[in-house]
């Protein structure tokens, strides 16, 4: 049995609860008391057979707040709460860093990576090129895994399967709430899960909401509308061709979380990586290029990052 550690907590992000529940199961009353009713609502409709992953359990938890750590432990059947995440170094086989503030990722992940412990880092991995350079060897050596769960969204299964028709795409339009640095990676990983055409550039446009335009080498254009923190929840994707179009709203959190965690567990158990480290790097480069375009008010070309591609 492989022991996993859950590390960290971010405001308005319940991933420590949802990820741990999918692996360990959950305590109904404690989860409701935690205030994460939105998580309980999608867990309660799943069959018992959908919980648990092969030969693993979440055995340890640490967050910045001991009370939150204890609440996660009680809600998600975790046996051990530690006072500092480094206490896990000799106790776990893998860790999940469930914080979406990328600024914290390097300092938390480094002790585990240097010891050869497998690490999953919640999205986004980083928006700093120097940090991406540091992480790259660990990605290549199958020690590090980082992705948005929307790469595995059930709603995109048809697009991923119908590869023959993807060459017909003339435009992609996506919309997401929150801001680019935190939620842009959701749309990036979702689209790159089926669109394998090399991206060419990213350009920021300011209007009533932020817009990012990704251009591809075959002249395909993809627009990402970033609607801000006050927008209603949306993860919307529209793919158009001259002959057909496909519109989806990604809503099934449980399935995409479980698929993502299944893949991380396969990495831990059998050293199997189900997509290349180059894809993880490219996603984060697109994210960084978008932020650079916003700051510098210009179109940013992907080949500006050729040293790490």
Short mmCIF file of C-alpha atoms in Angstrom, two decimals:
data_model
loop_
_atom_site.label_atom_id
_atom_site.label_comp_id
_atom_site.label_asym_id
_atom_site.label_seq_id
_atom_site.Cartn_x
_atom_site.Cartn_y
_atom_site.Cartn_z
CA UNK A 1 0.00 0.00 0.00
CA UNK A 2 1.38 3.39 -1.03
CA UNK A 3 0.94 6.25 1.42
CA UNK A 4 0.07 9.67 0.00
CA UNK A 5 0.39 13.00 1.75
CA UNK A 6 -1.94 15.94 1.12
CA UNK A 7 -0.23 19.30 1.50
CA UNK A 8 -1.61 22.80 1.68
CA UNK A 9 -4.84 24.69 1.37
CA UNK A 10 -5.92 27.73 -0.66
CA UNK A 11 -8.90 29.97 0.03
CA UNK A 12 -11.93 29.10 -2.10
CA UNK A 13 -10.23 25.88 -3.26
CA UNK A 14 -11.50 22.63 -1.79
CA UNK A 15 -9.11 20.31 -3.59
CA UNK A 16 -7.62 18.84 -0.39
CA UNK A 17 -11.13 17.64 0.47
CA UNK A 18 -12.17 16.48 -2.99
CA UNK A 19 -8.91 14.73 -3.88
CA UNK A 20 -8.65 12.99 -0.50
CA UNK A 21 -12.32 11.92 -0.60
CA UNK A 22 -11.94 10.33 -4.02
CA UNK A 23 -8.98 8.29 -2.77
CA UNK A 24 -10.08 7.52 0.82
CA UNK A 25 -13.84 7.92 0.80
CA UNK A 26 -15.40 10.51 3.09
CA UNK A 27 -17.30 11.09 6.31
CA UNK A 28 -20.64 12.67 5.39
CA UNK A 29 -21.25 14.61 8.61
CA UNK A 30 -17.70 15.95 8.88
CA UNK A 31 -17.61 17.02 5.24
CA UNK A 32 -20.91 18.88 5.60
CA UNK A 33 -19.60 20.55 8.78
CA UNK A 34 -16.47 21.66 6.91
CA UNK A 35 -18.58 24.05 4.83
CA UNK A 36 -17.78 22.38 1.51
CA UNK A 37 -21.35 21.52 0.56
CA UNK A 38 -20.50 21.93 -3.13
CA UNK A 39 -18.07 19.01 -2.83
CA UNK A 40 -20.50 16.89 -0.82
CA UNK A 41 -23.17 17.51 -3.46
CA UNK A 42 -21.15 15.88 -6.23
CA UNK A 43 -19.71 13.14 -4.02
CA UNK A 44 -23.08 11.98 -2.67
CA UNK A 45 -24.42 11.08 -6.11
CA UNK A 46 -21.50 8.76 -6.95
CA UNK A 47 -21.57 5.01 -6.47
CA UNK A 48 -19.36 3.50 -3.78
CA UNK A 49 -17.45 1.63 -6.50
CA UNK A 50 -16.13 4.94 -7.84
CA UNK A 51 -14.12 5.72 -4.70
CA UNK A 52 -10.60 4.47 -4.04
CA UNK A 53 -7.56 3.95 -6.25
CA UNK A 54 -5.36 0.89 -6.63
CA UNK A 55 -3.10 0.13 -3.68
CA UNK A 56 -2.97 3.62 -2.17
CA UNK A 57 -4.42 5.79 0.58
CA UNK A 58 -4.01 9.35 1.85
CA UNK A 59 -2.30 8.76 5.17
CA UNK A 60 -1.00 12.22 6.15
CA UNK A 61 -2.17 15.82 5.86
CA UNK A 62 -0.64 19.22 6.48
CA UNK A 63 -2.02 22.69 5.84
CA UNK A 64 -1.07 26.15 7.01
CA UNK A 65 -3.84 25.94 9.64
CA UNK A 66 -3.90 23.03 12.10
CA UNK A 67 -7.68 23.28 12.51
CA UNK A 68 -8.21 22.97 8.76
CA UNK A 69 -5.80 20.03 8.66
CA UNK A 70 -7.79 18.29 11.37
CA UNK A 71 -11.07 19.00 9.56
CA UNK A 72 -9.69 17.53 6.32
CA UNK A 73 -8.46 14.48 8.24
CA UNK A 74 -11.85 13.87 9.86
CA UNK A 75 -13.75 14.51 6.62
CA UNK A 76 -11.56 12.26 4.49
CA UNK A 77 -10.52 9.40 6.78
CA UNK A 78 -6.87 10.52 7.06
CA UNK A 79 -5.08 9.02 10.05
CA UNK A 80 -2.22 11.46 10.60
CA UNK A 81 -2.05 15.26 10.89
CA UNK A 82 1.48 16.64 10.94
CA UNK A 83 2.76 19.98 12.22
CA UNK A 84 5.03 20.61 9.24
CA UNK A 85 4.96 19.13 5.75
CA UNK A 86 8.62 18.03 5.96
CA UNK A 87 7.59 15.51 8.62
CA UNK A 88 6.13 13.50 5.73
CA UNK A 89 9.53 12.95 4.07
CA UNK A 90 10.07 9.63 5.84
CA UNK A 91 6.41 8.61 6.00
CA UNK A 92 4.90 8.81 2.50
CA UNK A 93 5.55 7.46 -0.98
CA UNK A 94 4.04 10.44 -2.80
CA UNK A 95 2.58 13.87 -2.08
CA UNK A 96 -0.19 15.97 -3.57
CA UNK A 97 0.42 19.70 -3.22
CA UNK A 98 -3.17 20.91 -3.31
CA UNK A 99 -2.49 24.65 -3.37
CA UNK A 100 -3.19 26.81 -6.42
CA UNK A 101 -0.89 29.68 -5.41
CA UNK A 102 2.03 28.86 -7.69
CA UNK A 103 4.40 31.00 -5.59
CA UNK A 104 4.40 28.29 -2.88
CA UNK A 105 5.05 25.30 -5.13
CA UNK A 106 8.84 25.37 -5.47
CA UNK A 107 9.63 25.59 -1.77
CA UNK A 108 7.17 22.86 -0.81
CA UNK A 109 7.99 20.44 -3.64
CA UNK A 110 11.79 20.67 -3.55
CA UNK A 111 12.50 18.52 -0.44
CA UNK A 112 10.34 15.70 -1.80
CA UNK A 113 11.68 15.85 -5.35
CA UNK A 114 15.27 15.87 -4.12
CA UNK A 115 14.54 12.74 -2.09
CA UNK A 116 13.00 10.98 -5.09
CA UNK A 117 9.41 11.10 -3.81
CA UNK A 118 6.75 11.47 -6.52
CA UNK A 119 4.96 14.82 -6.42
CA UNK A 120 1.70 16.04 -7.90
CA UNK A 121 1.43 19.86 -7.98
CA UNK A 122 -1.98 21.42 -8.41
CA UNK A 123 -2.44 23.88 -11.27
CA UNK A 124 -0.78 26.10 -12.27
CA UNK A 125 2.69 24.62 -11.84
CA UNK A 126 4.42 28.01 -12.13
CA UNK A 127 4.43 31.31 -13.99
CA UNK A 128 8.19 31.79 -13.56
CA UNK A 129 10.58 30.61 -16.26
CA UNK A 130 13.42 29.96 -13.80
CA UNK A 131 11.14 27.69 -11.76
CA UNK A 132 9.97 25.85 -14.86
CA UNK A 133 13.62 25.23 -15.73
CA UNK A 134 14.13 23.80 -12.24
CA UNK A 135 11.08 21.54 -12.53
CA UNK A 136 11.83 20.33 -16.07
CA UNK A 137 14.27 17.50 -15.17
CA UNK A 138 11.85 16.15 -12.56
CA UNK A 139 9.05 16.17 -15.15
CA UNK A 140 11.29 14.35 -17.62
CA UNK A 141 12.33 11.75 -15.01
CA UNK A 142 8.71 10.97 -14.02
CA UNK A 143 9.04 12.37 -10.51
CA UNK A 144 6.72 15.33 -11.06
CA UNK A 145 3.16 15.52 -12.36
CA UNK A 146 1.18 18.74 -12.82
CA UNK A 147 -1.96 19.43 -14.81
CA UNK A 148 -5.41 20.91 -14.72
CA UNK A 149 -8.01 18.21 -14.24
CA UNK A 150 -9.82 19.62 -17.27
CA UNK A 151 -7.34 17.82 -19.47
CA UNK A 152 -9.44 14.76 -18.51
CA UNK A 153 -12.93 16.29 -18.64
CA UNK A 154 -15.56 13.73 -19.62
CA UNK A 155 -17.32 16.34 -21.73
CA UNK A 156 -14.34 16.44 -24.12
CA UNK A 157 -14.14 12.67 -24.72
CA UNK A 158 -15.81 12.95 -28.13
CA UNK A 159 -13.39 15.59 -29.37
CA UNK A 160 -10.39 13.60 -28.16
CA UNK A 161 -11.66 10.45 -29.87
CA UNK A 162 -12.65 12.03 -33.21
CA UNK A 163 -9.13 12.96 -34.30
CA UNK A 164 -9.88 12.68 -38.04
CA UNK A 165 -12.19 15.69 -37.94
CA UNK A 166 -9.97 17.93 -35.81
CA UNK A 167 -8.09 19.15 -38.88
CA UNK A 168 -11.33 20.84 -39.97
CA UNK A 169 -11.39 23.22 -36.98
CA UNK A 170 -11.31 26.89 -37.98
CA UNK A 171 -11.77 28.50 -34.57
CA UNK A 172 -12.02 27.64 -30.88
CA UNK A 173 -13.76 29.90 -28.36
CA UNK A 174 -13.52 29.36 -24.62
CA UNK A 175 -14.70 31.23 -21.53
CA UNK A 176 -13.65 30.82 -17.92
CA UNK A 177 -14.30 32.65 -14.66
CA UNK A 178 -11.67 34.07 -12.30
CA UNK A 179 -8.34 35.37 -13.65
CA UNK A 180 -5.74 34.22 -16.17
CA UNK A 181 -2.96 33.32 -13.77
CA UNK A 182 -5.15 31.03 -11.68
CA UNK A 183 -7.75 29.64 -14.11
CA UNK A 184 -6.24 30.14 -17.56
CA UNK A 185 -4.50 26.77 -17.21
CA UNK A 186 -7.91 25.07 -17.09
CA UNK A 187 -8.72 26.16 -20.63
CA UNK A 188 -5.16 25.59 -21.86
CA UNK A 189 -5.03 21.97 -20.70
CA UNK A 190 -8.58 21.28 -21.83
CA UNK A 191 -7.88 22.44 -25.40
CA UNK A 192 -4.42 20.91 -25.66
CA UNK A 193 -5.89 17.55 -24.66
CA UNK A 194 -7.37 17.27 -28.17
CA UNK A 195 -5.73 20.01 -30.25
CA UNK A 196 -2.18 18.89 -31.08
CA UNK A 197 -1.34 21.66 -33.58
CA UNK A 198 1.73 23.66 -32.44
CA UNK A 199 0.78 27.08 -31.01
CA UNK A 200 2.51 30.10 -32.52
CA UNK A 201 1.80 33.08 -30.23
CA UNK A 202 -0.35 34.50 -27.42
CA UNK A 203 -1.77 38.02 -27.36
CA UNK A 204 -3.69 39.82 -24.60
CA UNK A 205 -6.63 42.09 -25.42
CA UNK A 206 -8.37 44.34 -22.89
CA UNK A 207 -12.10 45.04 -23.03
CA UNK A 208 -15.06 44.60 -20.71
CA UNK A 209 -13.28 41.39 -19.83
CA UNK A 210 -9.79 40.07 -20.50
CA UNK A 211 -9.24 38.13 -23.71
CA UNK A 212 -6.26 36.07 -24.80
CA UNK A 213 -5.77 35.05 -28.42
CA UNK A 214 -3.71 31.94 -29.17
CA UNK A 215 -2.62 31.55 -32.78
CA UNK A 216 -1.48 28.24 -34.23
CA UNK A 217 0.92 27.42 -37.05
CA UNK A 218 -1.94 26.39 -39.38
CA UNK A 219 -3.69 29.78 -38.86
CA UNK A 220 -6.19 28.34 -36.38
CA UNK A 221 -7.25 31.00 -33.85
CA UNK A 222 -8.36 30.23 -30.30
CA UNK A 223 -9.84 32.91 -28.05
CA UNK A 224 -9.93 32.61 -24.26
CA UNK A 225 -12.37 34.93 -22.50
CA UNK A 226 -11.35 35.42 -18.87
CA UNK A 227 -14.40 36.81 -17.12
CA UNK A 228 -13.13 37.72 -13.66
CA UNK A 229 -13.93 36.73 -10.09
CA UNK A 230 -17.49 38.06 -10.11
CA UNK A 231 -18.60 36.05 -13.15
CA UNK A 232 -20.94 33.10 -12.79
CA UNK A 233 -19.23 29.72 -12.89
CA UNK A 234 -18.40 28.71 -16.43
CA UNK A 235 -15.93 26.46 -18.18
CA UNK A 236 -17.27 26.84 -21.70
CA UNK A 237 -15.75 25.50 -24.92
CA UNK A 238 -16.98 25.91 -28.48
CA UNK A 239 -15.24 24.30 -31.45
CA UNK A 240 -16.33 25.40 -34.93
CA UNK A 241 -15.68 24.19 -38.45
CA UNK A 242 -17.38 24.93 -41.76
CA UNK A 243 -19.37 21.69 -41.44
CA UNK A 244 -20.02 21.17 -37.73
CA UNK A 245 -19.65 22.69 -34.31
CA UNK A 246 -19.41 21.35 -30.80
CA UNK A 247 -20.28 23.25 -27.61
CA UNK A 248 -19.67 21.93 -24.11
CA UNK A 249 -19.90 23.24 -20.57
CA UNK A 250 -17.53 21.33 -18.31
CA UNK A 251 -19.34 20.48 -15.08
CA UNK A 252 -18.42 16.95 -13.95
CA UNK A 253 -15.74 17.70 -11.37
CA UNK A 254 -15.72 14.22 -9.85
CA UNK A 255 -14.90 12.37 -13.07
CA UNK A 256 -12.08 14.66 -14.17
CA UNK A 257 -10.58 14.70 -10.66
CA UNK A 258 -10.73 10.91 -10.44
CA UNK A 259 -9.21 10.45 -13.90
CA UNK A 260 -6.37 12.81 -13.02
CA UNK A 261 -5.67 11.13 -9.67
CA UNK A 262 -5.82 7.70 -11.35
CA UNK A 263 -3.01 8.80 -13.66
CA UNK A 264 -0.92 10.14 -10.81
CA UNK A 265 -1.38 6.86 -8.97
CA UNK A 266 -0.22 4.95 -12.06
CA UNK A 267 2.90 7.13 -12.02
CA UNK A 268 3.46 6.28 -8.36
CA UNK A 269 2.70 2.56 -8.68
CA UNK A 270 4.25 1.71 -12.06
CA UNK A 271 6.20 4.81 -13.17
CA UNK A 272 3.76 5.29 -16.09
CA UNK A 273 3.29 8.85 -17.40
CA UNK A 274 0.26 9.15 -19.66
CA UNK A 275 1.35 12.31 -21.44
CA UNK A 276 4.76 13.80 -22.08
CA UNK A 277 6.65 16.25 -19.93
CA UNK A 278 6.84 18.48 -23.00
CA UNK A 279 3.04 18.89 -22.91
CA UNK A 280 3.19 20.05 -19.28
CA UNK A 281 5.96 22.51 -20.18
CA UNK A 282 4.03 23.85 -23.18
CA UNK A 283 0.89 24.47 -21.12
CA UNK A 284 2.84 26.54 -18.62
CA UNK A 285 4.66 28.42 -21.39
CA UNK A 286 1.33 29.45 -22.93
CA UNK A 287 0.23 30.64 -19.48
CA UNK A 288 3.46 32.62 -19.01
CA UNK A 289 3.27 34.04 -22.53
CA UNK A 290 -0.25 35.31 -21.87
CA UNK A 291 0.85 37.09 -18.70
CA UNK A 292 3.88 38.53 -20.49
CA UNK A 293 1.63 39.81 -23.27
CA UNK A 294 -0.58 41.55 -20.72
CA UNK A 295 2.34 43.17 -18.93
CA UNK A 296 4.29 44.17 -22.05
CA UNK A 297 1.23 44.96 -24.23
CA UNK A 298 2.45 42.95 -27.23
CA UNK A 299 2.04 39.64 -28.99
CA UNK A 300 4.36 37.09 -27.40
CA UNK A 301 5.74 34.29 -29.55
CA UNK A 302 6.13 30.77 -28.25
CA UNK A 303 9.61 30.51 -29.77
CA UNK A 304 10.74 33.14 -27.25
CA UNK A 305 10.81 30.18 -24.87
CA UNK A 306 12.75 27.89 -27.21
CA UNK A 307 15.47 27.32 -24.61
CA UNK A 308 13.10 25.14 -22.57
CA UNK A 309 10.77 23.72 -25.22
#
